[in-house]
Amino acid sequence: MAQQEQDMELKPLPSRSVFVPRPEVIQGAIVFLATFLIYAWSAPRTVVLEDDGFFILAGYFNGIAHPPGYPLYTLLAHGATLIPMGSVALRVHLLSALLGALACVCLWRITFLLLRDRLAAGVAALSLGFSRVYWSQAIIAEVYTFNVLLVLVVVLVALAVRQAGEGQQRDARVRLLFLCYGLALSNHWPLVVLSTPMFVALLWHVRHQFPSSIRTGLPFLLLGLTPYLWMWSRSQMSPEMMFFGPIESFQDFWDYVRRKPYAEIDYSASAGWIDKLQFARYALVQAGAQFAPLGWLLVLTGALVQWYRLPRDLCIALLLGFLGSSVMLSLLLGFDYDGYHVVIFQVYPLVAFAIAAIWLGLGLEFLLKIGRAHV
Protein backbone atom coordinates (compact mmCIF):
# COMPACT_ATOMS: atom_id res chain seq x y z
CA MET A 1 0.00 0.00 0.00
CA ALA A 2 2.82 2.41 0.86
CA GLN A 3 4.55 1.63 -2.45
CA GLN A 4 1.27 2.20 -4.33
CA GLU A 5 0.82 5.63 -2.73
CA GLN A 6 4.42 6.53 -3.56
CA ASP A 7 3.93 5.53 -7.19
CA MET A 8 0.82 7.69 -7.38
CA GLU A 9 2.61 10.73 -6.01
CA LEU A 10 5.60 10.35 -8.34
CA LYS A 11 3.62 9.40 -11.44
CA PRO A 12 4.53 11.91 -14.18
CA LEU A 13 2.27 13.31 -16.81
CA PRO A 14 2.74 11.89 -20.30
CA SER A 15 5.79 13.41 -21.92
CA ARG A 16 4.02 14.62 -25.05
CA SER A 17 4.10 18.36 -25.48
CA VAL A 18 1.21 20.50 -24.36
CA PHE A 19 1.59 22.84 -27.33
CA VAL A 20 2.87 20.82 -30.33
CA PRO A 21 -0.03 20.23 -32.75
CA ARG A 22 -1.25 16.63 -32.79
CA PRO A 23 -4.00 14.79 -34.65
CA GLU A 24 -6.17 15.48 -31.60
CA VAL A 25 -6.39 19.09 -32.81
CA ILE A 26 -9.27 17.93 -35.01
CA GLN A 27 -11.37 17.13 -31.96
CA GLY A 28 -10.36 20.44 -30.42
CA ALA A 29 -11.64 22.15 -33.56
CA ILE A 30 -14.90 20.21 -33.31
CA VAL A 31 -15.34 21.35 -29.70
CA PHE A 32 -14.67 24.95 -30.75
CA LEU A 33 -17.07 24.92 -33.70
CA ALA A 34 -19.82 23.11 -31.79
CA THR A 35 -19.77 25.64 -28.97
CA PHE A 36 -19.02 28.83 -30.90
CA LEU A 37 -21.67 28.25 -33.58
CA ILE A 38 -24.35 27.49 -30.99
CA TYR A 39 -23.31 30.53 -28.95
CA ALA A 40 -23.38 32.74 -32.06
CA TRP A 41 -26.82 31.42 -33.02
CA SER A 42 -28.25 31.97 -29.53
CA ALA A 43 -26.52 35.29 -28.75
CA PRO A 44 -28.88 38.27 -28.28
CA ARG A 45 -28.82 40.85 -31.04
CA THR A 46 -29.47 43.71 -28.64
CA VAL A 47 -28.64 44.77 -25.09
CA VAL A 48 -29.87 42.45 -22.33
CA LEU A 49 -29.66 42.30 -18.53
CA GLU A 50 -26.82 41.93 -15.98
CA ASP A 51 -23.83 44.19 -16.83
CA ASP A 52 -24.31 43.69 -20.56
CA GLY A 53 -25.11 47.32 -21.34
CA PHE A 54 -22.26 48.67 -19.22
CA PHE A 55 -19.64 46.53 -20.96
CA ILE A 56 -21.02 47.30 -24.41
CA LEU A 57 -20.83 51.03 -23.67
CA ALA A 58 -17.34 50.70 -22.19
CA GLY A 59 -16.22 48.76 -25.24
CA TYR A 60 -17.84 51.05 -27.79
CA PHE A 61 -16.39 54.24 -26.27
CA ASN A 62 -13.10 52.58 -25.29
CA GLY A 63 -13.95 53.69 -21.76
CA ILE A 64 -13.68 52.52 -18.17
CA ALA A 65 -15.95 49.76 -16.91
CA HIS A 66 -17.12 49.40 -13.32
CA PRO A 67 -14.53 48.48 -10.65
CA PRO A 68 -12.06 46.89 -10.82
CA GLY A 69 -12.21 48.10 -14.43
CA TYR A 70 -11.65 44.82 -16.33
CA PRO A 71 -9.26 46.63 -18.70
CA LEU A 72 -8.26 43.58 -20.77
CA TYR A 73 -11.85 42.62 -21.56
CA THR A 74 -12.74 46.24 -22.28
CA LEU A 75 -9.88 46.53 -24.77
CA LEU A 76 -10.99 43.38 -26.55
CA ALA A 77 -14.59 44.55 -26.52
CA HIS A 78 -13.55 47.83 -28.13
CA GLY A 79 -11.81 45.89 -30.88
CA ALA A 80 -14.95 43.80 -31.39
CA THR A 81 -17.12 46.90 -31.83
CA LEU A 82 -14.99 47.91 -34.83
CA ILE A 83 -15.95 44.79 -36.79
CA PRO A 84 -18.56 45.89 -39.39
CA MET A 85 -21.21 43.22 -38.88
CA GLY A 86 -24.53 43.19 -37.06
CA SER A 87 -25.38 45.44 -34.16
CA VAL A 88 -22.75 46.73 -31.75
CA ALA A 89 -24.29 44.57 -29.03
CA LEU A 90 -24.02 41.46 -31.20
CA ARG A 91 -20.36 42.19 -31.95
CA VAL A 92 -19.47 42.22 -28.26
CA HIS A 93 -21.66 39.18 -27.61
CA LEU A 94 -19.78 37.29 -30.32
CA LEU A 95 -16.52 38.20 -28.60
CA SER A 96 -17.81 36.50 -25.45
CA ALA A 97 -18.87 33.54 -27.60
CA LEU A 98 -15.37 33.30 -29.05
CA LEU A 99 -13.72 33.47 -25.62
CA GLY A 100 -16.18 30.98 -24.14
CA ALA A 101 -15.60 28.51 -26.97
CA LEU A 102 -11.81 28.82 -26.61
CA ALA A 103 -12.17 28.09 -22.89
CA CYS A 104 -13.99 24.86 -23.77
CA VAL A 105 -11.12 23.92 -26.08
CA CYS A 106 -8.66 24.55 -23.25
CA LEU A 107 -10.70 22.39 -20.92
CA TRP A 108 -10.77 19.65 -23.56
CA ARG A 109 -6.99 19.86 -23.91
CA ILE A 110 -6.38 19.73 -20.15
CA THR A 111 -8.72 16.76 -19.71
CA PHE A 112 -7.11 14.95 -22.62
CA LEU A 113 -3.62 15.55 -21.22
CA LEU A 114 -4.70 14.09 -17.88
CA LEU A 115 -6.62 11.09 -19.24
CA ARG A 116 -5.55 10.45 -22.85
CA ASP A 117 -9.20 9.63 -23.59
CA ARG A 118 -10.74 11.56 -26.48
CA LEU A 119 -14.34 10.70 -25.65
CA ALA A 120 -14.06 11.66 -21.99
CA ALA A 121 -12.28 14.91 -22.85
CA GLY A 122 -14.86 15.83 -25.47
CA VAL A 123 -17.80 15.10 -23.19
CA ALA A 124 -16.21 17.12 -20.38
CA ALA A 125 -15.64 20.16 -22.62
CA LEU A 126 -19.11 20.09 -24.18
CA SER A 127 -20.74 19.49 -20.80
CA LEU A 128 -19.21 22.71 -19.52
CA GLY A 129 -19.91 24.59 -22.74
CA PHE A 130 -23.60 23.78 -22.70
CA SER A 131 -24.17 23.96 -18.96
CA ARG A 132 -26.80 26.51 -17.97
CA VAL A 133 -24.78 29.25 -16.26
CA TYR A 134 -21.72 28.97 -18.50
CA TRP A 135 -23.81 29.19 -21.67
CA SER A 136 -25.71 32.18 -20.29
CA GLN A 137 -22.44 34.07 -19.80
CA ALA A 138 -20.91 33.06 -23.13
CA ILE A 139 -23.56 34.88 -25.15
CA ILE A 140 -23.58 38.30 -23.45
CA ALA A 141 -21.03 41.00 -22.68
CA GLU A 142 -19.55 39.64 -19.45
CA VAL A 143 -16.10 38.77 -18.07
CA TYR A 144 -16.72 35.40 -16.46
CA THR A 145 -16.18 32.99 -19.37
CA PHE A 146 -13.10 35.07 -20.24
CA ASN A 147 -11.90 34.49 -16.70
CA VAL A 148 -12.40 30.73 -17.17
CA LEU A 149 -10.39 30.90 -20.40
CA LEU A 150 -7.48 32.74 -18.79
CA VAL A 151 -7.45 30.47 -15.71
CA LEU A 152 -7.44 27.36 -17.91
CA VAL A 153 -4.67 28.81 -20.08
CA VAL A 154 -2.57 29.32 -16.93
CA VAL A 155 -3.32 25.70 -15.95
CA LEU A 156 -2.29 24.53 -19.40
CA VAL A 157 0.99 26.45 -19.30
CA ALA A 158 1.64 25.28 -15.73
CA LEU A 159 1.33 21.69 -16.97
CA ALA A 160 3.85 22.54 -19.68
CA VAL A 161 6.25 23.98 -17.08
CA ARG A 162 5.95 20.72 -15.10
CA GLN A 163 7.09 18.79 -18.17
CA ALA A 164 9.95 21.10 -19.15
CA GLY A 165 13.52 20.36 -18.20
CA GLU A 166 16.21 22.93 -17.57
CA GLY A 167 17.27 25.44 -20.17
CA GLN A 168 15.69 27.77 -22.69
CA GLN A 169 12.52 25.71 -23.13
CA ARG A 170 11.69 25.94 -19.43
CA ASP A 171 12.51 29.65 -19.32
CA ALA A 172 10.24 30.33 -22.29
CA ARG A 173 7.37 28.46 -20.66
CA VAL A 174 7.92 30.24 -17.34
CA ARG A 175 7.81 33.62 -19.10
CA LEU A 176 4.59 32.60 -20.84
CA LEU A 177 3.15 31.42 -17.53
CA PHE A 178 3.80 34.74 -15.78
CA LEU A 179 2.50 36.70 -18.79
CA CYS A 180 -0.75 34.71 -18.85
CA TYR A 181 -1.15 35.09 -15.10
CA GLY A 182 -0.71 38.86 -15.39
CA LEU A 183 -3.26 39.02 -18.19
CA ALA A 184 -5.68 37.00 -16.09
CA LEU A 185 -5.27 39.49 -13.24
CA SER A 186 -6.00 42.26 -15.76
CA ASN A 187 -9.39 40.75 -16.45
CA HIS A 188 -10.82 39.71 -13.05
CA TRP A 189 -8.15 39.74 -10.37
CA PRO A 190 -10.36 38.73 -7.39
CA LEU A 191 -11.39 35.43 -8.99
CA VAL A 192 -7.84 34.79 -10.26
CA VAL A 193 -6.42 35.29 -6.75
CA LEU A 194 -8.87 32.66 -5.49
CA SER A 195 -7.53 30.28 -8.17
CA THR A 196 -3.88 30.98 -7.35
CA PRO A 197 -3.50 28.15 -4.79
CA MET A 198 -4.39 25.77 -7.63
CA PHE A 199 -1.56 27.18 -9.75
CA VAL A 200 0.91 26.82 -6.90
CA ALA A 201 -0.15 23.20 -6.33
CA LEU A 202 0.24 22.45 -10.04
CA LEU A 203 3.81 23.73 -9.88
CA TRP A 204 4.67 22.13 -6.53
CA HIS A 205 6.30 19.29 -8.43
CA VAL A 206 9.00 21.78 -9.56
CA ARG A 207 9.06 23.92 -6.41
CA HIS A 208 12.87 23.84 -6.33
CA GLN A 209 12.72 26.08 -9.42
CA PHE A 210 10.52 28.73 -7.80
CA PRO A 211 13.29 31.30 -7.02
CA SER A 212 14.74 31.24 -10.54
CA SER A 213 11.25 31.13 -12.10
CA ILE A 214 10.20 34.27 -10.22
CA ARG A 215 13.30 36.12 -11.40
CA THR A 216 12.69 34.99 -14.96
CA GLY A 217 8.95 35.61 -15.02
CA LEU A 218 8.47 38.80 -12.99
CA PRO A 219 9.02 41.21 -15.94
CA PHE A 220 6.41 39.29 -17.94
CA LEU A 221 3.95 39.41 -15.04
CA LEU A 222 4.30 43.19 -15.09
CA LEU A 223 3.83 43.14 -18.86
CA GLY A 224 0.58 41.23 -18.37
CA LEU A 225 -0.62 43.94 -15.97
CA THR A 226 -0.11 46.79 -18.47
CA PRO A 227 -3.84 46.94 -19.36
CA TYR A 228 -4.24 48.68 -15.99
CA LEU A 229 -1.80 51.35 -17.18
CA TRP A 230 -3.99 51.78 -20.23
CA MET A 231 -7.03 52.18 -17.95
CA TRP A 232 -5.20 54.88 -16.01
CA SER A 233 -4.06 56.76 -19.13
CA ARG A 234 -7.40 56.39 -20.88
CA SER A 235 -9.19 57.91 -17.88
CA GLN A 236 -7.10 61.05 -18.34
CA MET A 237 -8.55 61.47 -21.85
CA SER A 238 -12.11 61.93 -20.52
CA PRO A 239 -13.77 59.16 -22.56
CA GLU A 240 -17.54 59.27 -22.95
CA MET A 241 -17.93 56.21 -20.73
CA MET A 242 -16.41 56.30 -17.23
CA PHE A 243 -18.42 54.32 -14.71
CA PHE A 244 -17.38 56.38 -11.66
CA GLY A 245 -15.87 59.43 -13.34
CA PRO A 246 -12.20 60.25 -13.93
CA ILE A 247 -9.34 58.56 -12.08
CA GLU A 248 -7.42 61.64 -10.97
CA SER A 249 -4.78 60.27 -8.59
CA PHE A 250 -2.98 57.10 -7.64
CA GLN A 251 -5.30 56.78 -4.64
CA ASP A 252 -8.30 56.96 -6.98
CA PHE A 253 -6.70 54.29 -9.15
CA TRP A 254 -5.93 52.03 -6.20
CA ASP A 255 -9.43 52.43 -4.77
CA TYR A 256 -10.92 51.65 -8.17
CA VAL A 257 -8.88 48.49 -8.68
CA ARG A 258 -9.59 47.19 -5.17
CA ARG A 259 -13.31 47.89 -5.67
CA LYS A 260 -13.63 50.37 -2.80
CA PRO A 261 -16.71 52.04 -4.37
CA TYR A 262 -18.53 48.74 -3.81
CA ALA A 263 -17.55 48.46 -0.15
CA GLU A 264 -21.02 49.38 1.10
CA ILE A 265 -22.86 47.49 -1.64
CA ASP A 266 -20.95 44.27 -0.97
CA TYR A 267 -21.63 44.37 2.76
CA SER A 268 -24.85 43.87 4.68
CA ALA A 269 -25.05 44.36 8.43
CA SER A 270 -27.56 41.52 8.69
CA ALA A 271 -25.35 38.98 6.89
CA GLY A 272 -23.55 36.39 9.00
CA TRP A 273 -21.99 32.95 8.89
CA ILE A 274 -25.31 31.32 8.10
CA ASP A 275 -25.47 33.33 4.88
CA LYS A 276 -21.88 32.37 3.99
CA LEU A 277 -22.60 28.70 4.56
CA GLN A 278 -25.78 28.90 2.51
CA PHE A 279 -23.84 30.41 -0.39
CA ALA A 280 -21.22 27.66 -0.03
CA ARG A 281 -23.92 24.99 -0.08
CA TYR A 282 -25.51 26.63 -3.11
CA ALA A 283 -22.18 26.69 -4.98
CA LEU A 284 -21.51 23.02 -4.25
CA VAL A 285 -24.99 21.95 -5.31
CA GLN A 286 -24.85 24.04 -8.49
CA ALA A 287 -21.47 22.55 -9.45
CA GLY A 288 -23.26 19.25 -9.95
CA ALA A 289 -26.64 20.60 -11.04
CA GLN A 290 -25.04 22.22 -14.10
CA PHE A 291 -24.66 18.77 -15.65
CA ALA A 292 -28.05 17.17 -14.85
CA PRO A 293 -28.46 14.13 -12.55
CA LEU A 294 -26.30 11.76 -14.63
CA GLY A 295 -23.58 14.36 -14.99
CA TRP A 296 -23.69 15.02 -11.26
CA LEU A 297 -23.09 11.32 -10.63
CA LEU A 298 -20.10 11.42 -13.00
CA VAL A 299 -18.72 14.53 -11.26
CA LEU A 300 -18.86 12.81 -7.85
CA THR A 301 -17.33 9.66 -9.32
CA GLY A 302 -14.49 11.61 -10.92
CA ALA A 303 -13.82 13.59 -7.74
CA LEU A 304 -13.21 10.27 -5.97
CA VAL A 305 -11.48 8.40 -8.79
CA GLN A 306 -8.92 11.17 -9.37
CA TRP A 307 -7.05 10.12 -6.21
CA TYR A 308 -6.35 6.74 -7.82
CA ARG A 309 -5.97 7.99 -11.39
CA LEU A 310 -3.80 11.13 -11.14
CA PRO A 311 -0.67 12.22 -9.27
CA ARG A 312 -1.50 13.39 -5.77
CA ASP A 313 -0.39 17.00 -6.32
CA LEU A 314 -2.64 17.31 -9.37
CA CYS A 315 -5.60 16.05 -7.35
CA ILE A 316 -4.87 18.64 -4.68
CA ALA A 317 -4.58 21.33 -7.36
CA LEU A 318 -7.98 20.46 -8.85
CA LEU A 319 -9.55 20.40 -5.39
CA LEU A 320 -8.08 23.81 -4.53
CA GLY A 321 -9.31 25.22 -7.85
CA PHE A 322 -12.79 23.93 -7.13
CA LEU A 323 -12.93 25.16 -3.54
CA GLY A 324 -11.36 28.55 -4.33
CA SER A 325 -14.19 29.92 -6.44
CA SER A 326 -16.94 28.13 -4.54
CA VAL A 327 -16.48 27.57 -0.79
CA MET A 328 -13.64 30.05 -0.21
CA LEU A 329 -15.42 32.72 -2.22
CA SER A 330 -18.61 32.11 -0.24
CA LEU A 331 -16.78 32.58 3.05
CA LEU A 332 -15.49 35.97 1.86
CA LEU A 333 -18.91 37.31 0.94
CA GLY A 334 -20.58 39.91 3.10
CA PHE A 335 -24.13 40.07 1.78
CA ASP A 336 -27.38 38.30 2.62
CA TYR A 337 -28.39 34.98 1.15
CA ASP A 338 -31.54 35.93 -0.75
CA GLY A 339 -32.95 35.60 -4.25
CA TYR A 340 -31.38 38.82 -5.53
CA HIS A 341 -27.87 38.01 -4.34
CA VAL A 342 -28.11 34.37 -5.43
CA VAL A 343 -28.67 35.57 -9.00
CA ILE A 344 -25.60 37.80 -8.71
CA PHE A 345 -23.51 35.04 -7.09
CA GLN A 346 -24.36 32.22 -9.50
CA VAL A 347 -21.86 33.39 -12.13
CA TYR A 348 -18.88 33.60 -9.76
CA PRO A 349 -18.13 29.85 -9.41
CA LEU A 350 -17.61 29.19 -13.14
CA VAL A 351 -14.04 28.04 -12.52
CA ALA A 352 -15.41 25.53 -9.99
CA PHE A 353 -17.85 24.36 -12.66
CA ALA A 354 -14.92 23.91 -15.07
CA ILE A 355 -13.09 21.75 -12.52
CA ALA A 356 -16.30 19.79 -12.01
CA ALA A 357 -16.40 19.20 -15.79
CA ILE A 358 -12.88 17.72 -15.61
CA TRP A 359 -14.09 15.42 -12.84
CA LEU A 360 -17.04 14.52 -15.05
CA GLY A 361 -14.57 13.40 -17.70
CA LEU A 362 -12.67 11.37 -15.09
CA GLY A 363 -15.89 9.73 -13.94
CA LEU A 364 -16.92 8.90 -17.50
CA GLU A 365 -13.52 7.38 -18.29
CA PHE A 366 -13.72 5.26 -15.14
CA LEU A 367 -17.18 3.92 -15.97
CA LEU A 368 -16.18 3.25 -19.59
CA LYS A 369 -13.19 1.23 -18.39
CA ILE A 370 -15.43 -0.81 -16.13
CA GLY A 371 -17.81 -1.40 -19.02
CA ARG A 372 -15.02 -2.45 -21.37
CA ALA A 373 -13.61 -4.80 -18.75
CA HIS A 374 -16.92 -6.66 -18.57
CA VAL A 375 -17.40 -6.94 -22.32
PDB file of C-alpha atoms in Angstrom, residues 16-137:
ATOM      1  CA  ARG A  16       4.022  14.622 -25.053  1.00  0.00           C
ATOM      2  CA  SER A  17       4.098  18.360 -25.478  1.00  0.00           C
ATOM      3  CA  VAL A  18       1.206  20.505 -24.361  1.00  0.00           C
ATOM      4  CA  PHE A  19       1.585  22.837 -27.330  1.00  0.00           C
ATOM      5  CA  VAL A  20       2.866  20.822 -30.334  1.00  0.00           C
ATOM      6  CA  PRO A  21      -0.030  20.227 -32.752  1.00  0.00           C
ATOM      7  CA  ARG A  22      -1.246  16.628 -32.787  1.00  0.00           C
ATOM      8  CA  PRO A  23      -4.004  14.786 -34.651  1.00  0.00           C
ATOM      9  CA  GLU A  24      -6.171  15.482 -31.603  1.00  0.00           C
ATOM     10  CA  VAL A  25      -6.389  19.085 -32.813  1.00  0.00           C
ATOM     11  CA  ILE A  26      -9.273  17.934 -35.012  1.00  0.00           C
ATOM     12  CA  GLN A  27     -11.368  17.127 -31.959  1.00  0.00           C
ATOM     13  CA  GLY A  28     -10.364  20.436 -30.420  1.00  0.00           C
ATOM     14  CA  ALA A  29     -11.642  22.148 -33.561  1.00  0.00           C
ATOM     15  CA  ILE A  30     -14.900  20.211 -33.309  1.00  0.00           C
ATOM     16  CA  VAL A  31     -15.336  21.353 -29.701  1.00  0.00           C
ATOM     17  CA  PHE A  32     -14.667  24.952 -30.745  1.00  0.00           C
ATOM     18  CA  LEU A  33     -17.067  24.920 -33.700  1.00  0.00           C
ATOM     19  CA  ALA A  34     -19.820  23.115 -31.791  1.00  0.00           C
ATOM     20  CA  THR A  35     -19.765  25.642 -28.970  1.00  0.00           C
ATOM     21  CA  PHE A  36     -19.021  28.829 -30.902  1.00  0.00           C
ATOM     22  CA  LEU A  37     -21.668  28.247 -33.582  1.00  0.00           C
ATOM     23  CA  ILE A  38     -24.347  27.490 -30.987  1.00  0.00           C
ATOM     24  CA  TYR A  39     -23.305  30.527 -28.952  1.00  0.00           C
ATOM     25  CA  ALA A  40     -23.376  32.744 -32.055  1.00  0.00           C
ATOM     26  CA  TRP A  41     -26.818  31.422 -33.017  1.00  0.00           C
ATOM     27  CA  SER A  42     -28.251  31.974 -29.533  1.00  0.00           C
ATOM     28  CA  ALA A  43     -26.515  35.294 -28.746  1.00  0.00           C
ATOM     29  CA  PRO A  44     -28.882  38.265 -28.278  1.00  0.00           C
ATOM     30  CA  ARG A  45     -28.822  40.848 -31.044  1.00  0.00           C
ATOM     31  CA  THR A  46     -29.472  43.710 -28.641  1.00  0.00           C
ATOM     32  CA  VAL A  47     -28.644  44.775 -25.087  1.00  0.00           C
ATOM     33  CA  VAL A  48     -29.874  42.454 -22.330  1.00  0.00           C
ATOM     34  CA  LEU A  49     -29.657  42.305 -18.535  1.00  0.00           C
ATOM     35  CA  GLU A  50     -26.821  41.934 -15.984  1.00  0.00           C
ATOM     36  CA  ASP A  51     -23.830  44.191 -16.828  1.00  0.00           C
ATOM     37  CA  ASP A  52     -24.307  43.693 -20.555  1.00  0.00           C
ATOM     38  CA  GLY A  53     -25.114  47.324 -21.343  1.00  0.00           C
ATOM     39  CA  PHE A  54     -22.257  48.674 -19.220  1.00  0.00           C
ATOM     40  CA  PHE A  55     -19.644  46.525 -20.964  1.00  0.00           C
ATOM     41  CA  ILE A  56     -21.024  47.296 -24.410  1.00  0.00           C
ATOM     42  CA  LEU A  57     -20.829  51.027 -23.675  1.00  0.00           C
ATOM     43  CA  ALA A  58     -17.338  50.703 -22.193  1.00  0.00           C
ATOM     44  CA  GLY A  59     -16.220  48.757 -25.245  1.00  0.00           C
ATOM     45  CA  TYR A  60     -17.838  51.050 -27.785  1.00  0.00           C
ATOM     46  CA  PHE A  61     -16.394  54.243 -26.272  1.00  0.00           C
ATOM     47  CA  ASN A  62     -13.099  52.583 -25.286  1.00  0.00           C
ATOM     48  CA  GLY A  63     -13.948  53.692 -21.761  1.00  0.00           C
ATOM     49  CA  ILE A  64     -13.679  52.524 -18.168  1.00  0.00           C
ATOM     50  CA  ALA A  65     -15.951  49.757 -16.911  1.00  0.00           C
ATOM     51  CA  HIS A  66     -17.119  49.397 -13.320  1.00  0.00           C
ATOM     52  CA  PRO A  67     -14.533  48.482 -10.647  1.00  0.00           C
ATOM     53  CA  PRO A  68     -12.061  46.890 -10.825  1.00  0.00           C
ATOM     54  CA  GLY A  69     -12.210  48.096 -14.426  1.00  0.00           C
ATOM     55  CA  TYR A  70     -11.649  44.823 -16.332  1.00  0.00           C
ATOM     56  CA  PRO A  71      -9.257  46.629 -18.705  1.00  0.00           C
ATOM     57  CA  LEU A  72      -8.264  43.580 -20.765  1.00  0.00           C
ATOM     58  CA  TYR A  73     -11.848  42.621 -21.563  1.00  0.00           C
ATOM     59  CA  THR A  74     -12.742  46.239 -22.280  1.00  0.00           C
ATOM     60  CA  LEU A  75      -9.880  46.534 -24.773  1.00  0.00           C
ATOM     61  CA  LEU A  76     -10.988  43.380 -26.555  1.00  0.00           C
ATOM     62  CA  ALA A  77     -14.593  44.549 -26.517  1.00  0.00           C
ATOM     63  CA  HIS A  78     -13.550  47.832 -28.132  1.00  0.00           C
ATOM     64  CA  GLY A  79     -11.810  45.889 -30.880  1.00  0.00           C
ATOM     65  CA  ALA A  80     -14.947  43.797 -31.386  1.00  0.00           C
ATOM     66  CA  THR A  81     -17.123  46.901 -31.828  1.00  0.00           C
ATOM     67  CA  LEU A  82     -14.990  47.911 -34.825  1.00  0.00           C
ATOM     68  CA  ILE A  83     -15.947  44.793 -36.790  1.00  0.00           C
ATOM     69  CA  PRO A  84     -18.557  45.886 -39.388  1.00  0.00           C
ATOM     70  CA  MET A  85     -21.206  43.216 -38.875  1.00  0.00           C
ATOM     71  CA  GLY A  86     -24.528  43.188 -37.062  1.00  0.00           C
ATOM     72  CA  SER A  87     -25.377  45.445 -34.156  1.00  0.00           C
ATOM     73  CA  VAL A  88     -22.754  46.732 -31.754  1.00  0.00           C
ATOM     74  CA  ALA A  89     -24.289  44.572 -29.032  1.00  0.00           C
ATOM     75  CA  LEU A  90     -24.018  41.461 -31.198  1.00  0.00           C
ATOM     76  CA  ARG A  91     -20.364  42.186 -31.945  1.00  0.00           C
ATOM     77  CA  VAL A  92     -19.469  42.221 -28.255  1.00  0.00           C
ATOM     78  CA  HIS A  93     -21.658  39.184 -27.605  1.00  0.00           C
ATOM     79  CA  LEU A  94     -19.779  37.295 -30.322  1.00  0.00           C
ATOM     80  CA  LEU A  95     -16.517  38.205 -28.597  1.00  0.00           C
ATOM     81  CA  SER A  96     -17.805  36.497 -25.447  1.00  0.00           C
ATOM     82  CA  ALA A  97     -18.874  33.536 -27.597  1.00  0.00           C
ATOM     83  CA  LEU A  98     -15.368  33.295 -29.047  1.00  0.00           C
ATOM     84  CA  LEU A  99     -13.717  33.474 -25.615  1.00  0.00           C
ATOM     85  CA  GLY A 100     -16.178  30.978 -24.139  1.00  0.00           C
ATOM     86  CA  ALA A 101     -15.601  28.506 -26.975  1.00  0.00           C
ATOM     87  CA  LEU A 102     -11.814  28.824 -26.609  1.00  0.00           C
ATOM     88  CA  ALA A 103     -12.167  28.091 -22.891  1.00  0.00           C
ATOM     89  CA  CYS A 104     -13.986  24.860 -23.772  1.00  0.00           C
ATOM     90  CA  VAL A 105     -11.121  23.923 -26.083  1.00  0.00           C
ATOM     91  CA  CYS A 106      -8.655  24.547 -23.250  1.00  0.00           C
ATOM     92  CA  LEU A 107     -10.701  22.386 -20.916  1.00  0.00           C
ATOM     93  CA  TRP A 108     -10.774  19.654 -23.559  1.00  0.00           C
ATOM     94  CA  ARG A 109      -6.990  19.859 -23.909  1.00  0.00           C
ATOM     95  CA  ILE A 110      -6.384  19.727 -20.149  1.00  0.00           C
ATOM     96  CA  THR A 111      -8.716  16.759 -19.706  1.00  0.00           C
ATOM     97  CA  PHE A 112      -7.107  14.951 -22.623  1.00  0.00           C
ATOM     98  CA  LEU A 113      -3.622  15.552 -21.216  1.00  0.00           C
ATOM     99  CA  LEU A 114      -4.702  14.089 -17.885  1.00  0.00           C
ATOM    100  CA  LEU A 115      -6.622  11.093 -19.238  1.00  0.00           C
ATOM    101  CA  ARG A 116      -5.553  10.447 -22.852  1.00  0.00           C
ATOM    102  CA  ASP A 117      -9.197   9.626 -23.585  1.00  0.00           C
ATOM    103  CA  ARG A 118     -10.742  11.561 -26.479  1.00  0.00           C
ATOM    104  CA  LEU A 119     -14.344  10.702 -25.652  1.00  0.00           C
ATOM    105  CA  ALA A 120     -14.063  11.658 -21.988  1.00  0.00           C
ATOM    106  CA  ALA A 121     -12.279  14.912 -22.854  1.00  0.00           C
ATOM    107  CA  GLY A 122     -14.856  15.832 -25.473  1.00  0.00           C
ATOM    108  CA  VAL A 123     -17.800  15.100 -23.191  1.00  0.00           C
ATOM    109  CA  ALA A 124     -16.210  17.116 -20.381  1.00  0.00           C
ATOM    110  CA  ALA A 125     -15.640  20.158 -22.617  1.00  0.00           C
ATOM    111  CA  LEU A 126     -19.107  20.094 -24.176  1.00  0.00           C
ATOM    112  CA  SER A 127     -20.737  19.491 -20.797  1.00  0.00           C
ATOM    113  CA  LEU A 128     -19.208  22.712 -19.516  1.00  0.00           C
ATOM    114  CA  GLY A 129     -19.913  24.592 -22.742  1.00  0.00           C
ATOM    115  CA  PHE A 130     -23.602  23.784 -22.705  1.00  0.00           C
ATOM    116  CA  SER A 131     -24.172  23.963 -18.964  1.00  0.00           C
ATOM    117  CA  ARG A 132     -26.796  26.506 -17.965  1.00  0.00           C
ATOM    118  CA  VAL A 133     -24.780  29.251 -16.265  1.00  0.00           C
ATOM    119  CA  TYR A 134     -21.724  28.967 -18.503  1.00  0.00           C
ATOM    120  CA  TRP A 135     -23.812  29.191 -21.674  1.00  0.00           C
ATOM    121  CA  SER A 136     -25.709  32.182 -20.290  1.00  0.00           C
ATOM    122  CA  GLN A 137     -22.440  34.073 -19.798  1.00  0.00           C
TER     123      GLN A 137
END
